[in-house]
Amino acid sequence: MQICTLTVRGLSLTPMSLTPMRRTTLVFSRWTVWALFCLFGMPVYGKTPATKGGSDPAIAAALHGVSPARIQATIERLVSFHTRSTLSSGTPPTPSGQGIVAAREWIRGEFERYSQACGGCLEVKTDAFTEPTGDRVPKPTEIVNIYAVLRGTNAEEAKRIVLVTGHYDSRNSDNDNATDAAPGANDDASGTAVSLECARVLSRLKFPATIVFLTVAGEEQGLYGSSHFARMVKEKMAKEQGWQLEAVLNNDIVGGDRSDGRNPDTVRVFSEGIPLSASDEDVRRIRGLGGESDSPSRQIARYVAETATTFGTELKPTLVFRLDRYLRGGDHSAFNREGFAGVRFTEYRENFNHQHQNVRTENGIEYGDLAKFVDYDYVAKVARLNAATLASLASAPAPPGKVRLQTKELQNDSALTWEAVPRASAYEVLWRDTTSPTWDHWKPSGNETHATLKMSKDNVIFAVRSVDAAGHRSLAVVPQPER
């Protein structure tokens, strides 16, 4: 049963026992909240929009299928290719099966094997191109992205896309060294393993919207693979197939390196503030409204946090409100540049001796991105959080359309309007203090497409989201002012 803290016609109702001050105490399930609102029109307000116990049982069962042993086998197999340097793509696979060409063929074979197991439910595809000579690319180089598409069951909603990605290329100390060992166990066989494991466990289920499981190359040279794929989605897939890419989950360095100072109970989730794709006019509007922390990417980060609570995942996300770490970048930013919302998952504390290093021991210190430093149970926890987020988004209806906050006159009440979307049986208005990182309150609005709240829009941030009959919630949409 999902428990909410409520205020009903001035009466404080909390899930605590009766206090000495004789506060009235009652416990309500989520469905009782809806009954109070729908039957009696009570102005019901809630805190903590999602709590453990309100999860979809089919998704929860799928998460139990995530296997640390399979993830270990995947990472060790990727390490066994000796190097997965993108610059080794011009070299045919060796008799011992080394190099990035052999690695990508193995990844494609894994996707095809998962598809065979689910009766052909996955469409396995490649996105191949030649990157011309340029920064960190000393000669024209073939780059191949491999991906699998789990097509949505609803003809119209199948155009809605959620995507998980990791890069399968690796490097050592020298970017141009495409022959010596570059095991890349954590960076980023771990993220590739998350994409593969999500494909394996989620391909057993059906969703209204489409999920794409992506692995890219060319990341270490400058995000070339993800940049090409993001442009392809924007310039081709969106126009020819109607793709509407709603969310990108990038997993890069999620191996939980076994070093001092690590925190095995959390994963960082990075998200951009002002969108990289924002125009000058957009930036002025965002700053004028105080919306620097309300980009679509931030809504994905908040959704991840809420999903962790809903499913009671072992791993709790630490939301980091910046695009990425200092002096570093990742594939999510390639999608951000094209106007798509996306976030990055990364372990809490990195060991830089185990990244971008030749394998060696100096002064008693081991260097190199070796499999023995990876915590496979940790990667499995990251995979479960990703899978729960992907499945929840793909199950939910689309976010409400054209969400507007009325600003036609000075008043203390706040009036919101929005457009209905297919499959949404209800909508929720969310709000938080301007200094709060997450949505702290919600109010059900039934199947209405408008709501008026007795609070000033000057003091809080509002959003609206869609809810289907089974309780799946969409991403939140922050309203634009309408005069």
XYZ file of C-alpha atoms in Angstrom:
483
model
C 0.000 0.000 0.000
C 1.320 3.422 -0.936
C 1.142 5.898 1.944
C 0.793 9.653 1.521
C 0.845 12.577 3.916
C -2.324 14.552 3.273
C -4.083 17.776 4.048
C -7.866 17.567 3.587
C -9.936 20.693 4.251
C -7.481 21.925 6.844
C -7.180 18.541 8.617
C -3.621 17.204 8.931
C -3.436 13.492 8.149
C -0.105 11.723 8.505
C 1.107 8.108 8.611
C 2.485 8.694 12.135
C 0.889 7.640 15.360
C -1.167 10.160 17.357
C 1.102 12.709 18.955
C 0.703 14.183 22.477
C -0.573 17.331 20.746
C -3.580 15.234 19.620
C -2.968 15.637 15.899
C -5.569 13.557 14.076
C -3.943 10.604 12.371
C -5.190 8.493 9.495
C -3.523 6.278 6.874
C -4.647 6.321 3.253
C -3.656 4.260 0.253
C -3.052 6.037 -3.053
C -6.404 4.784 -4.333
C -8.207 6.189 -1.259
C -6.697 9.549 -2.119
C -8.189 9.337 -5.592
C -11.555 8.281 -4.149
C -11.646 11.280 -1.813
C -10.902 13.634 -4.640
C -13.132 12.102 -7.293
C -16.152 11.359 -5.084
C -16.189 14.365 -2.795
C -14.120 16.953 -4.615
C -11.913 17.364 -1.550
C -8.767 19.403 -2.124
C -6.361 16.562 -1.379
C -2.637 17.336 -1.267
C 0.179 14.853 -0.892
C 3.857 14.665 -0.103
C 6.431 12.246 -1.518
C 4.712 11.389 -4.829
C 5.997 7.818 -4.973
C 6.936 5.455 -2.192
C 8.048 1.866 -2.000
C 5.152 -0.489 -2.563
C 3.489 1.219 -5.535
C 5.563 -0.556 -8.162
C 4.372 -2.480 -11.213
C 4.670 -6.189 -10.261
C 5.682 -7.266 -13.788
C 8.515 -4.746 -13.877
C 9.553 -5.645 -10.333
C 9.720 -9.322 -11.324
C 11.874 -8.478 -14.356
C 14.356 -6.619 -12.155
C 14.941 -9.809 -10.186
C 16.172 -11.357 -13.430
C 19.196 -9.033 -13.621
C 22.183 -11.301 -13.048
C 25.580 -10.231 -11.631
C 27.039 -13.458 -13.059
C 25.855 -12.608 -16.574
C 27.166 -9.069 -16.213
C 30.524 -10.451 -15.118
C 30.602 -12.770 -18.138
C 29.791 -9.841 -20.435
C 32.498 -7.579 -19.021
C 35.123 -10.329 -19.013
C 34.251 -11.189 -22.611
C 34.645 -7.572 -23.686
C 37.979 -7.343 -21.870
C 39.139 -10.498 -23.675
C 39.242 -8.625 -27.000
C 42.555 -7.134 -25.780
C 41.754 -3.689 -27.174
C 38.511 -2.121 -28.289
C 40.170 1.039 -29.541
C 38.008 2.650 -32.207
C 41.205 3.191 -34.201
C 41.676 -0.576 -34.465
C 38.602 -0.851 -36.713
C 40.781 -0.858 -39.848
C 42.462 -4.043 -38.632
C 40.613 -7.301 -39.417
C 39.919 -9.534 -36.412
C 42.980 -11.534 -35.458
C 42.913 -15.362 -35.368
C 42.532 -15.052 -31.601
C 39.503 -12.739 -32.087
C 40.919 -9.458 -30.834
C 40.079 -5.838 -31.679
C 36.982 -3.678 -31.879
C 35.627 -5.390 -35.008
C 35.447 -8.722 -33.179
C 33.946 -6.976 -30.136
C 31.141 -5.345 -32.082
C 30.292 -8.590 -33.853
C 30.022 -10.288 -30.475
C 27.741 -7.534 -29.157
C 25.494 -7.868 -32.194
C 25.415 -11.625 -31.650
C 24.279 -11.097 -28.057
C 21.416 -8.834 -29.120
C 20.400 -11.400 -31.758
C 20.509 -14.176 -29.176
C 18.210 -12.223 -26.861
C 15.867 -11.585 -29.779
C 15.750 -15.274 -30.645
C 14.850 -16.052 -27.029
C 11.837 -13.704 -27.184
C 10.592 -14.856 -30.575
C 12.203 -12.095 -32.619
C 10.944 -9.231 -30.444
C 14.167 -7.221 -30.882
C 15.119 -5.529 -34.148
C 18.924 -5.660 -34.178
C 20.497 -2.897 -36.264
C 23.788 -1.125 -36.942
C 24.592 2.516 -37.598
C 27.867 2.500 -39.553
C 29.743 5.499 -40.940
C 33.264 6.685 -41.687
C 34.603 9.460 -39.487
C 37.008 11.644 -41.503
C 40.444 12.638 -40.267
C 40.110 15.050 -37.373
C 40.718 15.579 -33.675
C 41.994 12.284 -32.198
C 41.206 10.531 -35.490
C 44.500 10.360 -37.424
C 42.934 8.752 -40.527
C 39.432 8.035 -41.873
C 37.967 5.471 -39.490
C 34.873 3.291 -39.628
C 32.656 3.607 -36.560
C 29.760 1.228 -35.953
C 27.007 1.635 -33.367
C 25.010 -1.491 -32.558
C 21.486 -1.260 -31.185
C 18.343 -3.298 -30.572
C 14.810 -1.927 -30.776
C 11.992 -3.306 -28.604
C 9.058 -1.898 -30.548
C 6.107 -0.576 -28.571
C 2.815 -2.426 -28.823
C 0.696 0.701 -29.263
C 0.882 1.845 -32.888
C 0.828 5.542 -32.044
C 2.812 5.429 -28.816
C 5.492 3.227 -30.373
C 6.872 6.466 -31.805
C 7.790 7.482 -28.272
C 11.348 6.331 -27.584
C 13.344 5.815 -24.385
C 16.973 4.815 -24.813
C 19.797 3.339 -22.752
C 23.385 3.507 -23.953
C 26.991 2.691 -23.081
C 30.152 2.905 -25.204
C 31.974 -0.303 -26.051
C 35.240 1.246 -27.248
C 38.265 1.525 -24.941
C 41.670 3.190 -24.789
C 44.951 3.103 -22.897
C 47.367 5.933 -22.065
C 47.910 6.844 -25.727
C 44.817 7.594 -27.792
C 46.651 6.630 -31.004
C 47.799 3.256 -29.635
C 45.395 0.765 -31.214
C 47.461 -2.370 -30.631
C 48.456 -2.641 -26.952
C 46.087 -3.774 -24.214
C 43.138 -1.500 -23.445
C 40.854 -3.691 -21.317
C 38.283 -0.966 -20.572
C 36.489 -3.076 -17.954
C 34.941 -0.124 -16.140
C 35.231 2.450 -18.945
C 33.046 1.311 -20.465
C 32.421 -2.412 -20.622
C 30.357 -1.809 -17.476
C 28.000 0.573 -19.301
C 27.810 -1.741 -22.307
C 26.887 -4.565 -19.947
C 24.041 -2.432 -18.552
C 22.605 -1.913 -22.055
C 22.887 -5.622 -22.843
C 21.425 -6.775 -19.534
C 18.519 -4.342 -19.804
C 17.814 -5.730 -23.274
C 17.902 -9.296 -21.984
C 15.490 -8.834 -19.076
C 13.121 -6.261 -20.584
C 12.707 -8.073 -23.905
C 10.527 -10.548 -22.007
C 7.917 -7.818 -21.469
C 5.697 -5.695 -23.700
C 5.389 -1.922 -23.441
C 3.214 0.665 -25.192
C 6.263 2.805 -26.052
C 9.549 1.727 -27.643
C 12.841 1.031 -25.871
C 16.184 1.265 -27.688
C 19.234 -0.523 -26.283
C 22.309 1.159 -27.746
C 26.054 0.577 -27.675
C 28.301 3.132 -29.373
C 31.942 3.475 -30.410
C 34.165 6.497 -30.956
C 33.458 7.884 -27.486
C 37.085 8.083 -26.436
C 37.978 10.087 -29.549
C 35.246 12.681 -29.001
C 31.724 11.209 -28.739
C 31.689 10.481 -32.470
C 29.397 7.443 -32.337
C 26.756 9.002 -30.115
C 26.896 12.293 -32.017
C 26.208 10.493 -35.295
C 23.375 8.473 -33.770
C 21.772 11.564 -32.184
C 21.900 13.418 -35.502
C 20.435 10.382 -37.254
C 17.515 10.351 -34.813
C 16.923 14.085 -35.264
C 17.419 14.353 -39.011
C 16.197 10.963 -40.226
C 14.339 8.792 -37.729
C 12.178 11.642 -36.420
C 11.219 12.737 -39.932
C 10.845 9.336 -41.606
C 9.536 7.188 -38.745
C 8.148 9.788 -36.363
C 10.576 8.953 -33.550
C 10.014 11.089 -30.441
C 13.064 10.528 -28.250
C 11.933 11.346 -24.694
C 14.806 10.144 -22.527
C 18.429 8.990 -22.827
C 20.133 7.069 -20.004
C 23.894 7.004 -20.534
C 25.928 4.603 -18.396
C 29.640 5.332 -18.381
C 32.002 4.078 -15.667
C 29.420 2.260 -13.546
C 31.699 -0.554 -12.384
C 31.879 0.495 -8.726
C 35.693 0.427 -8.697
C 36.929 -1.519 -5.668
C 39.046 1.250 -4.163
C 39.228 3.052 -0.847
C 36.574 5.720 -0.451
C 34.033 4.033 -2.696
C 30.328 4.146 -1.873
C 28.612 0.965 -3.085
C 25.154 2.214 -2.123
C 24.781 5.092 -4.575
C 25.344 6.064 -8.197
C 25.716 9.607 -9.455
C 23.191 10.890 -11.995
C 24.416 13.959 -13.874
C 21.998 16.246 -15.717
C 22.325 19.521 -17.604
C 20.672 22.669 -16.266
C 20.170 25.193 -19.044
C 19.958 22.937 -22.138
C 22.996 22.841 -24.420
C 20.616 23.317 -27.347
C 18.950 26.432 -25.875
C 18.877 29.537 -28.052
C 19.760 32.961 -26.683
C 16.054 33.699 -26.416
C 15.503 30.424 -24.545
C 18.281 31.287 -22.098
C 16.789 34.708 -21.370
C 13.369 33.167 -20.774
C 14.752 30.430 -18.515
C 16.714 32.900 -16.421
C 13.763 35.239 -16.180
C 11.545 32.469 -14.811
C 14.149 30.932 -12.502
C 14.017 27.719 -14.504
C 17.745 26.955 -14.518
C 17.098 23.673 -12.704
C 14.065 22.563 -14.680
C 15.396 21.330 -17.997
C 13.871 18.130 -19.428
C 17.112 16.372 -18.456
C 16.601 17.412 -14.819
C 13.123 15.886 -14.974
C 14.683 12.585 -16.055
C 17.087 12.752 -13.107
C 14.179 13.361 -10.719
C 12.278 10.508 -12.358
C 15.233 8.177 -11.736
C 15.244 9.166 -8.056
C 11.517 8.610 -7.739
C 11.757 5.267 -9.548
C 14.405 4.117 -7.071
C 11.968 4.883 -4.247
C 8.996 3.292 -6.001
C 10.803 -0.003 -6.597
C 12.879 0.089 -3.431
C 16.096 -0.453 -5.376
C 19.241 -1.265 -3.430
C 21.121 1.542 -5.153
C 20.035 5.093 -4.393
C 20.872 7.782 -6.955
C 22.824 10.875 -5.984
C 21.574 13.670 -8.232
C 24.386 15.931 -9.410
C 23.025 19.058 -11.028
C 25.696 19.691 -13.644
C 26.250 18.339 -17.141
C 29.224 16.144 -16.207
C 32.368 15.966 -14.115
C 35.204 18.495 -14.405
C 37.449 17.971 -17.457
C 35.285 15.049 -18.657
C 32.412 14.434 -21.049
C 30.003 11.700 -22.034
C 27.620 10.465 -24.701
C 24.531 11.957 -23.065
C 25.866 15.411 -23.948
C 25.904 14.461 -27.642
C 22.159 13.898 -27.390
C 21.739 17.074 -25.303
C 23.385 19.109 -28.077
C 20.756 17.865 -30.523
C 17.956 18.917 -28.184
C 17.250 15.556 -26.529
C 16.919 15.097 -22.769
C 19.473 12.750 -21.239
C 21.454 11.960 -18.102
C 24.660 10.182 -17.168
C 25.098 7.415 -14.564
C 28.596 7.141 -13.040
C 29.974 5.443 -9.934
C 30.314 7.654 -6.859
C 34.120 7.756 -6.618
C 36.391 7.051 -9.562
C 39.958 5.750 -9.423
C 41.812 7.551 -12.197
C 44.704 5.071 -12.026
C 42.238 2.592 -13.491
C 41.134 4.745 -16.447
C 42.925 5.588 -19.704
C 46.106 3.900 -18.481
C 48.543 1.352 -19.861
C 48.384 -1.834 -17.815
C 51.414 -1.768 -15.511
C 52.638 -1.586 -11.928
C 54.762 1.359 -10.812
C 55.943 2.037 -7.263
C 53.552 -0.564 -5.989
C 50.541 1.040 -7.721
C 48.522 -0.948 -10.251
C 47.433 0.957 -13.320
C 44.948 -0.108 -15.969
C 41.219 -0.669 -16.340
C 41.172 -4.320 -15.332
C 38.182 -6.566 -14.700
C 39.365 -7.424 -11.191
C 38.598 -3.887 -10.062
C 34.921 -4.119 -11.080
C 32.189 -4.893 -8.534
C 29.696 -6.968 -10.530
C 27.011 -6.793 -7.863
C 27.237 -3.011 -8.075
C 26.863 -3.046 -11.878
C 23.799 -5.264 -11.459
C 22.280 -2.687 -9.109
C 22.899 0.022 -11.698
C 21.300 -2.168 -14.360
C 18.210 -2.705 -12.188
C 17.793 1.033 -11.666
C 18.148 1.635 -15.403
C 15.736 -1.163 -16.267
C 13.148 0.097 -13.765
C 13.386 3.604 -15.211
C 13.175 2.442 -18.833
C 10.230 0.143 -18.149
C 8.356 2.767 -16.138
C 8.773 5.395 -18.838
C 7.791 2.976 -21.612
C 4.706 1.888 -19.652
C 3.513 5.395 -18.838
C 1.396 7.569 -21.096
C 3.033 10.497 -22.852
C 3.628 13.628 -20.776
C 0.759 16.136 -20.933
C 0.875 18.551 -23.846
C 1.114 22.344 -23.858
C 1.292 22.805 -20.097
C 0.638 26.452 -19.282
C 0.642 28.606 -16.142
C -1.765 31.522 -16.401
C -0.077 34.889 -15.819
C -2.676 37.221 -17.303
C -3.176 39.162 -14.095
C -1.733 39.593 -10.621
C -3.260 37.049 -8.236
C -2.159 34.699 -5.480
C -3.956 31.639 -6.831
C -2.179 29.609 -9.508
C -4.108 28.305 -12.522
C -2.633 25.644 -14.812
C -3.935 24.154 -18.047
C -2.724 21.353 -20.309
C -3.765 19.136 -23.194
C -4.943 15.564 -22.692
C -2.872 12.667 -24.028
C -3.882 9.115 -25.050
C -4.119 6.486 -22.286
C -3.922 9.035 -19.482
C -6.756 8.362 -17.053
C -5.681 11.143 -14.719
C -3.152 13.915 -14.164
C -1.168 15.138 -11.179
C 0.021 18.648 -10.407
C 3.423 18.659 -8.698
C 5.222 21.441 -6.927
C 8.292 22.127 -4.860
C 10.033 25.034 -3.189
C 12.331 26.885 -5.569
C 15.328 25.642 -3.558
C 14.233 21.993 -3.419
C 15.949 19.506 -5.775
C 12.963 17.144 -6.102
C 9.172 17.291 -6.397
C 7.907 17.345 -2.825
C 4.122 17.685 -3.209
C 1.357 16.586 -5.526
C -2.335 17.068 -6.095
C -4.530 14.734 -8.174
C -6.624 16.421 -10.837
C -8.660 13.461 -12.031
C -9.107 13.499 -15.796
C -9.457 17.274 -15.911
C -7.035 19.317 -17.991
C -6.888 22.288 -15.662
C -6.283 22.981 -11.996
C -6.247 26.003 -9.700
C -4.220 25.891 -6.500
C -4.492 28.218 -3.532
C -0.823 29.152 -3.539
C 1.314 31.746 -5.241
C 3.210 30.770 -8.369
C 5.897 33.215 -7.247
C 6.923 30.951 -4.363
C 7.111 27.482 -5.937
C 7.875 25.584 -9.140
C 4.939 23.696 -10.704
C 4.764 20.744 -13.072
C 2.121 18.379 -14.431
C 2.366 14.694 -15.326
C 0.105 12.034 -16.812
C -1.000 8.858 -15.018
C -2.555 5.752 -16.592
C -5.115 3.427 -15.022
C -2.373 1.187 -13.611
C -0.560 4.075 -11.920
C 2.322 4.479 -14.383
C 3.476 8.095 -14.341
C 5.015 10.130 -17.144
C 7.870 12.581 -16.931
C 6.893 15.876 -15.350
C 6.427 18.934 -17.555
C 7.109 22.406 -16.156
C 4.567 24.925 -17.493
C 5.317 27.882 -19.702
C 3.706 31.179 -18.688
C 0.693 32.230 -20.722
C -0.549 35.823 -20.797
